[in-house]
């Protein structure tokens, strides 16, 4: 059993190393997003019975499609990042960041997932620490751009 765990650790470190070498700063938010997607899906299925909802394959499929679309939003952010880097390189500029847009998208989606997980857990009757939801909402607000309504015309 220890041999299997050791091999799993080596594989996980190898995979994360390859991802980190390719995607840099985006790896941690992306891994956290995928983990939170799985947790949100699982807690949503568990909370459904407490909400009086029926769990069926159609609802499950829609949930999976939603999670895949979240990852596609991160890919859109990556495309914007690559386009910005290409444009900056063409102009001779050196951008001090890589994957900035996709990181912001990932963090915004992550905060939404965390809020959903908290709601799901709360629906099962578990008390949520009173500081946790406001903390996640604060992080979400920091990821959202602030637009001055007076500037819109």
mmCIF file with all atom_site columns, N, CA, C and O in Angstrom, residues 110-149:
data_model
loop_
_atom_site.group_PDB
_atom_site.id
_atom_site.type_symbol
_atom_site.label_atom_id
_atom_site.label_alt_id
_atom_site.label_comp_id
_atom_site.label_asym_id
_atom_site.label_entity_id
_atom_site.label_seq_id
_atom_site.pdbx_PDB_ins_code
_atom_site.Cartn_x
_atom_site.Cartn_y
_atom_site.Cartn_z
_atom_site.occupancy
_atom_site.B_iso_or_equiv
_atom_site.pdbx_formal_charge
_atom_site.auth_seq_id
_atom_site.auth_comp_id
_atom_site.auth_asym_id
_atom_site.auth_atom_id
_atom_site.pdbx_PDB_model_num
ATOM 1   N N  . UNK A 1 110 ? -13.568 30.475 -8.949  1.00 0.00 ? 110 UNK A N  1
ATOM 2   C CA . UNK A 1 110 ? -13.282 29.765 -7.703  1.00 0.00 ? 110 UNK A CA 1
ATOM 3   C C  . UNK A 1 110 ? -14.109 30.324 -6.553  1.00 0.00 ? 110 UNK A C  1
ATOM 4   O O  . UNK A 1 110 ? -14.685 29.565 -5.768  1.00 0.00 ? 110 UNK A O  1
ATOM 5   N N  . UNK A 1 111 ? -14.203 31.646 -6.458  1.00 0.00 ? 111 UNK A N  1
ATOM 6   C CA . UNK A 1 111 ? -14.995 32.224 -5.373  1.00 0.00 ? 111 UNK A CA 1
ATOM 7   C C  . UNK A 1 111 ? -16.473 31.872 -5.532  1.00 0.00 ? 111 UNK A C  1
ATOM 8   O O  . UNK A 1 111 ? -17.156 31.610 -4.537  1.00 0.00 ? 111 UNK A O  1
ATOM 9   N N  . UNK A 1 112 ? -16.971 31.850 -6.773  1.00 0.00 ? 112 UNK A N  1
ATOM 10  C CA . UNK A 1 112 ? -18.359 31.425 -6.987  1.00 0.00 ? 112 UNK A CA 1
ATOM 11  C C  . UNK A 1 112 ? -18.564 29.988 -6.533  1.00 0.00 ? 112 UNK A C  1
ATOM 12  O O  . UNK A 1 112 ? -19.584 29.650 -5.924  1.00 0.00 ? 112 UNK A O  1
ATOM 13  N N  . UNK A 1 113 ? -17.608 29.121 -6.852  1.00 0.00 ? 113 UNK A N  1
ATOM 14  C CA . UNK A 1 113 ? -17.701 27.723 -6.445  1.00 0.00 ? 113 UNK A CA 1
ATOM 15  C C  . UNK A 1 113 ? -17.660 27.600 -4.922  1.00 0.00 ? 113 UNK A C  1
ATOM 16  O O  . UNK A 1 113 ? -18.414 26.819 -4.342  1.00 0.00 ? 113 UNK A O  1
ATOM 17  N N  . UNK A 1 114 ? -16.791 28.368 -4.288  1.00 0.00 ? 114 UNK A N  1
ATOM 18  C CA . UNK A 1 114 ? -16.698 28.307 -2.828  1.00 0.00 ? 114 UNK A CA 1
ATOM 19  C C  . UNK A 1 114 ? -17.995 28.766 -2.179  1.00 0.00 ? 114 UNK A C  1
ATOM 20  O O  . UNK A 1 114 ? -18.455 28.155 -1.193  1.00 0.00 ? 114 UNK A O  1
ATOM 21  N N  . UNK A 1 115 ? -18.604 29.819 -2.710  1.00 0.00 ? 115 UNK A N  1
ATOM 22  C CA . UNK A 1 115 ? -19.892 30.270 -2.174  1.00 0.00 ? 115 UNK A CA 1
ATOM 23  C C  . UNK A 1 115 ? -20.960 29.192 -2.369  1.00 0.00 ? 115 UNK A C  1
ATOM 24  O O  . UNK A 1 115 ? -21.774 28.950 -1.471  1.00 0.00 ? 115 UNK A O  1
ATOM 25  N N  . UNK A 1 116 ? -20.949 28.533 -3.508  1.00 0.00 ? 116 UNK A N  1
ATOM 26  C CA . UNK A 1 116 ? -21.907 27.463 -3.767  1.00 0.00 ? 116 UNK A CA 1
ATOM 27  C C  . UNK A 1 116 ? -21.686 26.292 -2.818  1.00 0.00 ? 116 UNK A C  1
ATOM 28  O O  . UNK A 1 116 ? -22.651 25.705 -2.295  1.00 0.00 ? 116 UNK A O  1
ATOM 29  N N  . UNK A 1 117 ? -20.438 25.949 -2.562  1.00 0.00 ? 117 UNK A N  1
ATOM 30  C CA . UNK A 1 117 ? -20.127 24.865 -1.623  1.00 0.00 ? 117 UNK A CA 1
ATOM 31  C C  . UNK A 1 117 ? -20.649 25.219 -0.235  1.00 0.00 ? 117 UNK A C  1
ATOM 32  O O  . UNK A 1 117 ? -21.259 24.387 0.445   1.00 0.00 ? 117 UNK A O  1
ATOM 33  N N  . UNK A 1 118 ? -20.421 26.463 0.192   1.00 0.00 ? 118 UNK A N  1
ATOM 34  C CA . UNK A 1 118 ? -20.912 26.896 1.503   1.00 0.00 ? 118 UNK A CA 1
ATOM 35  C C  . UNK A 1 118 ? -22.436 26.810 1.583   1.00 0.00 ? 118 UNK A C  1
ATOM 36  O O  . UNK A 1 118 ? -22.991 26.371 2.592   1.00 0.00 ? 118 UNK A O  1
ATOM 37  N N  . UNK A 1 119 ? -23.122 27.213 0.515   1.00 0.00 ? 119 UNK A N  1
ATOM 38  C CA . UNK A 1 119 ? -24.586 27.112 0.488   1.00 0.00 ? 119 UNK A CA 1
ATOM 39  C C  . UNK A 1 119 ? -25.040 25.656 0.550   1.00 0.00 ? 119 UNK A C  1
ATOM 40  O O  . UNK A 1 119 ? -25.982 25.325 1.277   1.00 0.00 ? 119 UNK A O  1
ATOM 41  N N  . UNK A 1 120 ? -24.375 24.797 -0.216  1.00 0.00 ? 120 UNK A N  1
ATOM 42  C CA . UNK A 1 120 ? -24.731 23.381 -0.215  1.00 0.00 ? 120 UNK A CA 1
ATOM 43  C C  . UNK A 1 120 ? -24.549 22.771 1.170   1.00 0.00 ? 120 UNK A C  1
ATOM 44  O O  . UNK A 1 120 ? -25.413 22.039 1.656   1.00 0.00 ? 120 UNK A O  1
ATOM 45  N N  . UNK A 1 121 ? -23.414 23.068 1.786   1.00 0.00 ? 121 UNK A N  1
ATOM 46  C CA . UNK A 1 121 ? -23.150 22.521 3.116   1.00 0.00 ? 121 UNK A CA 1
ATOM 47  C C  . UNK A 1 121 ? -24.146 23.067 4.125   1.00 0.00 ? 121 UNK A C  1
ATOM 48  O O  . UNK A 1 121 ? -24.657 22.330 4.969   1.00 0.00 ? 121 UNK A O  1
ATOM 49  N N  . UNK A 1 122 ? -24.454 24.345 4.017   1.00 0.00 ? 122 UNK A N  1
ATOM 50  C CA . UNK A 1 122 ? -25.440 24.951 4.915   1.00 0.00 ? 122 UNK A CA 1
ATOM 51  C C  . UNK A 1 122 ? -26.810 24.301 4.746   1.00 0.00 ? 122 UNK A C  1
ATOM 52  O O  . UNK A 1 122 ? -27.520 24.069 5.732   1.00 0.00 ? 122 UNK A O  1
ATOM 53  N N  . UNK A 1 123 ? -27.176 23.969 3.503   1.00 0.00 ? 123 UNK A N  1
ATOM 54  C CA . UNK A 1 123 ? -28.468 23.326 3.243   1.00 0.00 ? 123 UNK A CA 1
ATOM 55  C C  . UNK A 1 123 ? -28.571 21.934 3.858   1.00 0.00 ? 123 UNK A C  1
ATOM 56  O O  . UNK A 1 123 ? -29.668 21.425 4.072   1.00 0.00 ? 123 UNK A O  1
ATOM 57  N N  . UNK A 1 124 ? -27.429 21.314 4.143   1.00 0.00 ? 124 UNK A N  1
ATOM 58  C CA . UNK A 1 124 ? -27.467 19.996 4.789   1.00 0.00 ? 124 UNK A CA 1
ATOM 59  C C  . UNK A 1 124 ? -27.607 20.113 6.301   1.00 0.00 ? 124 UNK A C  1
ATOM 60  O O  . UNK A 1 124 ? -27.699 19.107 6.991   1.00 0.00 ? 124 UNK A O  1
ATOM 61  N N  . UNK A 1 125 ? -27.611 21.341 6.808   1.00 0.00 ? 125 UNK A N  1
ATOM 62  C CA . UNK A 1 125 ? -27.802 21.554 8.235   1.00 0.00 ? 125 UNK A CA 1
ATOM 63  C C  . UNK A 1 125 ? -26.515 21.809 9.004   1.00 0.00 ? 125 UNK A C  1
ATOM 64  O O  . UNK A 1 125 ? -26.553 21.978 10.222  1.00 0.00 ? 125 UNK A O  1
ATOM 65  N N  . UNK A 1 126 ? -25.392 21.849 8.315   1.00 0.00 ? 126 UNK A N  1
ATOM 66  C CA . UNK A 1 126 ? -24.118 22.105 8.988   1.00 0.00 ? 126 UNK A CA 1
ATOM 67  C C  . UNK A 1 126 ? -23.963 23.613 9.171   1.00 0.00 ? 126 UNK A C  1
ATOM 68  O O  . UNK A 1 126 ? -24.215 24.387 8.245   1.00 0.00 ? 126 UNK A O  1
ATOM 69  N N  . UNK A 1 127 ? -23.577 24.023 10.382  1.00 0.00 ? 127 UNK A N  1
ATOM 70  C CA . UNK A 1 127 ? -23.343 25.442 10.646  1.00 0.00 ? 127 UNK A CA 1
ATOM 71  C C  . UNK A 1 127 ? -22.035 25.881 9.995   1.00 0.00 ? 127 UNK A C  1
ATOM 72  O O  . UNK A 1 127 ? -21.007 25.221 10.137  1.00 0.00 ? 127 UNK A O  1
ATOM 73  N N  . UNK A 1 128 ? -22.104 26.987 9.293   1.00 0.00 ? 128 UNK A N  1
ATOM 74  C CA . UNK A 1 128 ? -20.938 27.557 8.626   1.00 0.00 ? 128 UNK A CA 1
ATOM 75  C C  . UNK A 1 128 ? -20.354 28.622 9.547   1.00 0.00 ? 128 UNK A C  1
ATOM 76  O O  . UNK A 1 128 ? -21.099 29.437 10.093  1.00 0.00 ? 128 UNK A O  1
ATOM 77  N N  . UNK A 1 129 ? -19.032 28.640 9.748   1.00 0.00 ? 129 UNK A N  1
ATOM 78  C CA . UNK A 1 129 ? -18.443 29.711 10.573  1.00 0.00 ? 129 UNK A CA 1
ATOM 79  C C  . UNK A 1 129 ? -18.859 31.075 10.045  1.00 0.00 ? 129 UNK A C  1
ATOM 80  O O  . UNK A 1 129 ? -18.816 31.307 8.827   1.00 0.00 ? 129 UNK A O  1
ATOM 81  N N  . UNK A 1 130 ? -19.271 31.978 10.916  1.00 0.00 ? 130 UNK A N  1
ATOM 82  C CA . UNK A 1 130 ? -19.839 33.251 10.470  1.00 0.00 ? 130 UNK A CA 1
ATOM 83  C C  . UNK A 1 130 ? -18.879 34.125 9.667   1.00 0.00 ? 130 UNK A C  1
ATOM 84  O O  . UNK A 1 130 ? -19.321 34.960 8.888   1.00 0.00 ? 130 UNK A O  1
ATOM 85  N N  . UNK A 1 131 ? -17.580 33.936 9.795   1.00 0.00 ? 131 UNK A N  1
ATOM 86  C CA . UNK A 1 131 ? -16.627 34.758 9.070   1.00 0.00 ? 131 UNK A CA 1
ATOM 87  C C  . UNK A 1 131 ? -16.348 34.242 7.660   1.00 0.00 ? 131 UNK A C  1
ATOM 88  O O  . UNK A 1 131 ? -15.836 34.978 6.822   1.00 0.00 ? 131 UNK A O  1
ATOM 89  N N  . UNK A 1 132 ? -16.702 32.984 7.379   1.00 0.00 ? 132 UNK A N  1
ATOM 90  C CA . UNK A 1 132 ? -16.253 32.357 6.142   1.00 0.00 ? 132 UNK A CA 1
ATOM 91  C C  . UNK A 1 132 ? -16.925 32.928 4.897   1.00 0.00 ? 132 UNK A C  1
ATOM 92  O O  . UNK A 1 132 ? -16.261 33.285 3.927   1.00 0.00 ? 132 UNK A O  1
ATOM 93  N N  . UNK A 1 133 ? -18.237 33.020 4.911   1.00 0.00 ? 133 UNK A N  1
ATOM 94  C CA . UNK A 1 133 ? -18.949 33.539 3.735   1.00 0.00 ? 133 UNK A CA 1
ATOM 95  C C  . UNK A 1 133 ? -18.557 34.986 3.429   1.00 0.00 ? 133 UNK A C  1
ATOM 96  O O  . UNK A 1 133 ? -18.247 35.305 2.278   1.00 0.00 ? 133 UNK A O  1
ATOM 97  N N  . UNK A 1 134 ? -18.549 35.896 4.433   1.00 0.00 ? 134 UNK A N  1
ATOM 98  C CA . UNK A 1 134 ? -18.117 37.271 4.125   1.00 0.00 ? 134 UNK A CA 1
ATOM 99  C C  . UNK A 1 134 ? -16.682 37.339 3.588   1.00 0.00 ? 134 UNK A C  1
ATOM 100 O O  . UNK A 1 134 ? -16.375 38.160 2.727   1.00 0.00 ? 134 UNK A O  1
ATOM 101 N N  . UNK A 1 135 ? -15.820 36.454 4.073   1.00 0.00 ? 135 UNK A N  1
ATOM 102 C CA . UNK A 1 135 ? -14.448 36.436 3.592   1.00 0.00 ? 135 UNK A CA 1
ATOM 103 C C  . UNK A 1 135 ? -14.388 36.044 2.121   1.00 0.00 ? 135 UNK A C  1
ATOM 104 O O  . UNK A 1 135 ? -13.716 36.703 1.318   1.00 0.00 ? 135 UNK A O  1
ATOM 105 N N  . UNK A 1 136 ? -15.122 35.007 1.733   1.00 0.00 ? 136 UNK A N  1
ATOM 106 C CA . UNK A 1 136 ? -15.146 34.575 0.335   1.00 0.00 ? 136 UNK A CA 1
ATOM 107 C C  . UNK A 1 136 ? -15.788 35.654 -0.538  1.00 0.00 ? 136 UNK A C  1
ATOM 108 O O  . UNK A 1 136 ? -15.314 35.927 -1.645  1.00 0.00 ? 136 UNK A O  1
ATOM 109 N N  . UNK A 1 137 ? -16.853 36.290 -0.045  1.00 0.00 ? 137 UNK A N  1
ATOM 110 C CA . UNK A 1 137 ? -17.492 37.368 -0.811  1.00 0.00 ? 137 UNK A CA 1
ATOM 111 C C  . UNK A 1 137 ? -16.541 38.551 -0.990  1.00 0.00 ? 137 UNK A C  1
ATOM 112 O O  . UNK A 1 137 ? -16.528 39.179 -2.052  1.00 0.00 ? 137 UNK A O  1
ATOM 113 N N  . UNK A 1 138 ? -15.724 38.842 0.016   1.00 0.00 ? 138 UNK A N  1
ATOM 114 C CA . UNK A 1 138 ? -14.742 39.918 -0.093  1.00 0.00 ? 138 UNK A CA 1
ATOM 115 C C  . UNK A 1 138 ? -13.723 39.595 -1.178  1.00 0.00 ? 138 UNK A C  1
ATOM 116 O O  . UNK A 1 138 ? -13.379 40.450 -1.994  1.00 0.00 ? 138 UNK A O  1
ATOM 117 N N  . UNK A 1 139 ? -13.242 38.352 -1.196  1.00 0.00 ? 139 UNK A N  1
ATOM 118 C CA . UNK A 1 139 ? -12.279 37.939 -2.226  1.00 0.00 ? 139 UNK A CA 1
ATOM 119 C C  . UNK A 1 139 ? -12.920 38.060 -3.607  1.00 0.00 ? 139 UNK A C  1
ATOM 120 O O  . UNK A 1 139 ? -12.297 38.530 -4.558  1.00 0.00 ? 139 UNK A O  1
ATOM 121 N N  . UNK A 1 140 ? -14.188 37.655 -3.710  1.00 0.00 ? 140 UNK A N  1
ATOM 122 C CA . UNK A 1 140 ? -14.887 37.741 -4.999  1.00 0.00 ? 140 UNK A CA 1
ATOM 123 C C  . UNK A 1 140 ? -14.959 39.187 -5.471  1.00 0.00 ? 140 UNK A C  1
ATOM 124 O O  . UNK A 1 140 ? -14.704 39.476 -6.644  1.00 0.00 ? 140 UNK A O  1
ATOM 125 N N  . UNK A 1 141 ? -15.278 40.095 -4.570  1.00 0.00 ? 141 UNK A N  1
ATOM 126 C CA . UNK A 1 141 ? -15.356 41.511 -4.947  1.00 0.00 ? 141 UNK A CA 1
ATOM 127 C C  . UNK A 1 141 ? -14.009 42.037 -5.411  1.00 0.00 ? 141 UNK A C  1
ATOM 128 O O  . UNK A 1 141 ? -13.936 42.884 -6.293  1.00 0.00 ? 141 UNK A O  1
ATOM 129 N N  . UNK A 1 142 ? -12.927 41.535 -4.830  1.00 0.00 ? 142 UNK A N  1
ATOM 130 C CA . UNK A 1 142 ? -11.590 41.969 -5.235  1.00 0.00 ? 142 UNK A CA 1
ATOM 131 C C  . UNK A 1 142 ? -11.234 41.459 -6.627  1.00 0.00 ? 142 UNK A C  1
ATOM 132 O O  . UNK A 1 142 ? -10.396 42.047 -7.317  1.00 0.00 ? 142 UNK A O  1
ATOM 133 N N  . UNK A 1 143 ? -11.878 40.365 -7.055  1.00 0.00 ? 143 UNK A N  1
ATOM 134 C CA . UNK A 1 143 ? -11.618 39.818 -8.394  1.00 0.00 ? 143 UNK A CA 1
ATOM 135 C C  . UNK A 1 143 ? -12.462 40.502 -9.461  1.00 0.00 ? 143 UNK A C  1
ATOM 136 O O  . UNK A 1 143 ? -12.153 40.409 -10.633 1.00 0.00 ? 143 UNK A O  1
ATOM 137 N N  . UNK A 1 144 ? -13.530 41.150 -9.049  1.00 0.00 ? 144 UNK A N  1
ATOM 138 C CA . UNK A 1 144 ? -14.424 41.789 -10.015 1.00 0.00 ? 144 UNK A CA 1
ATOM 139 C C  . UNK A 1 144 ? -13.947 43.210 -10.289 1.00 0.00 ? 144 UNK A C  1
ATOM 140 O O  . UNK A 1 144 ? -13.543 43.926 -9.385  1.00 0.00 ? 144 UNK A O  1
ATOM 141 N N  . UNK A 1 145 ? -13.995 43.622 -11.544 1.00 0.00 ? 145 UNK A N  1
ATOM 142 C CA . UNK A 1 145 ? -13.607 45.000 -11.856 1.00 0.00 ? 145 UNK A CA 1
ATOM 143 C C  . UNK A 1 145 ? -14.677 45.964 -11.331 1.00 0.00 ? 145 UNK A C  1
ATOM 144 O O  . UNK A 1 145 ? -15.855 45.671 -11.346 1.00 0.00 ? 145 UNK A O  1
ATOM 145 N N  . UNK A 1 146 ? -14.186 47.100 -10.841 1.00 0.00 ? 146 UNK A N  1
ATOM 146 C CA . UNK A 1 146 ? -15.112 48.130 -10.389 1.00 0.00 ? 146 UNK A CA 1
ATOM 147 C C  . UNK A 1 146 ? -15.316 49.126 -11.523 1.00 0.00 ? 146 UNK A C  1
ATOM 148 O O  . UNK A 1 146 ? -14.354 49.687 -12.036 1.00 0.00 ? 146 UNK A O  1
ATOM 149 N N  . UNK A 1 147 ? -16.568 49.340 -11.901 1.00 0.00 ? 147 UNK A N  1
ATOM 150 C CA . UNK A 1 147 ? -16.888 50.246 -12.989 1.00 0.00 ? 147 UNK A CA 1
ATOM 151 C C  . UNK A 1 147 ? -17.660 51.433 -12.418 1.00 0.00 ? 147 UNK A C  1
ATOM 152 O O  . UNK A 1 147 ? -18.631 51.258 -11.699 1.00 0.00 ? 147 UNK A O  1
ATOM 153 N N  . UNK A 1 148 ? -17.200 52.606 -12.745 1.00 0.00 ? 148 UNK A N  1
ATOM 154 C CA . UNK A 1 148 ? -17.894 53.817 -12.334 1.00 0.00 ? 148 UNK A CA 1
ATOM 155 C C  . UNK A 1 148 ? -19.033 54.048 -13.306 1.00 0.00 ? 148 UNK A C  1
ATOM 156 O O  . UNK A 1 148 ? -18.805 54.234 -14.509 1.00 0.00 ? 148 UNK A O  1
ATOM 157 N N  . UNK A 1 149 ? -20.259 54.019 -12.815 1.00 0.00 ? 149 UNK A N  1
ATOM 158 C CA . UNK A 1 149 ? -21.427 54.150 -13.672 1.00 0.00 ? 149 UNK A CA 1
ATOM 159 C C  . UNK A 1 149 ? -21.457 55.490 -14.400 1.00 0.00 ? 149 UNK A C  1
ATOM 160 O O  . UNK A 1 149 ? -22.044 55.618 -15.457 1.00 0.00 ? 149 UNK A O  1
#
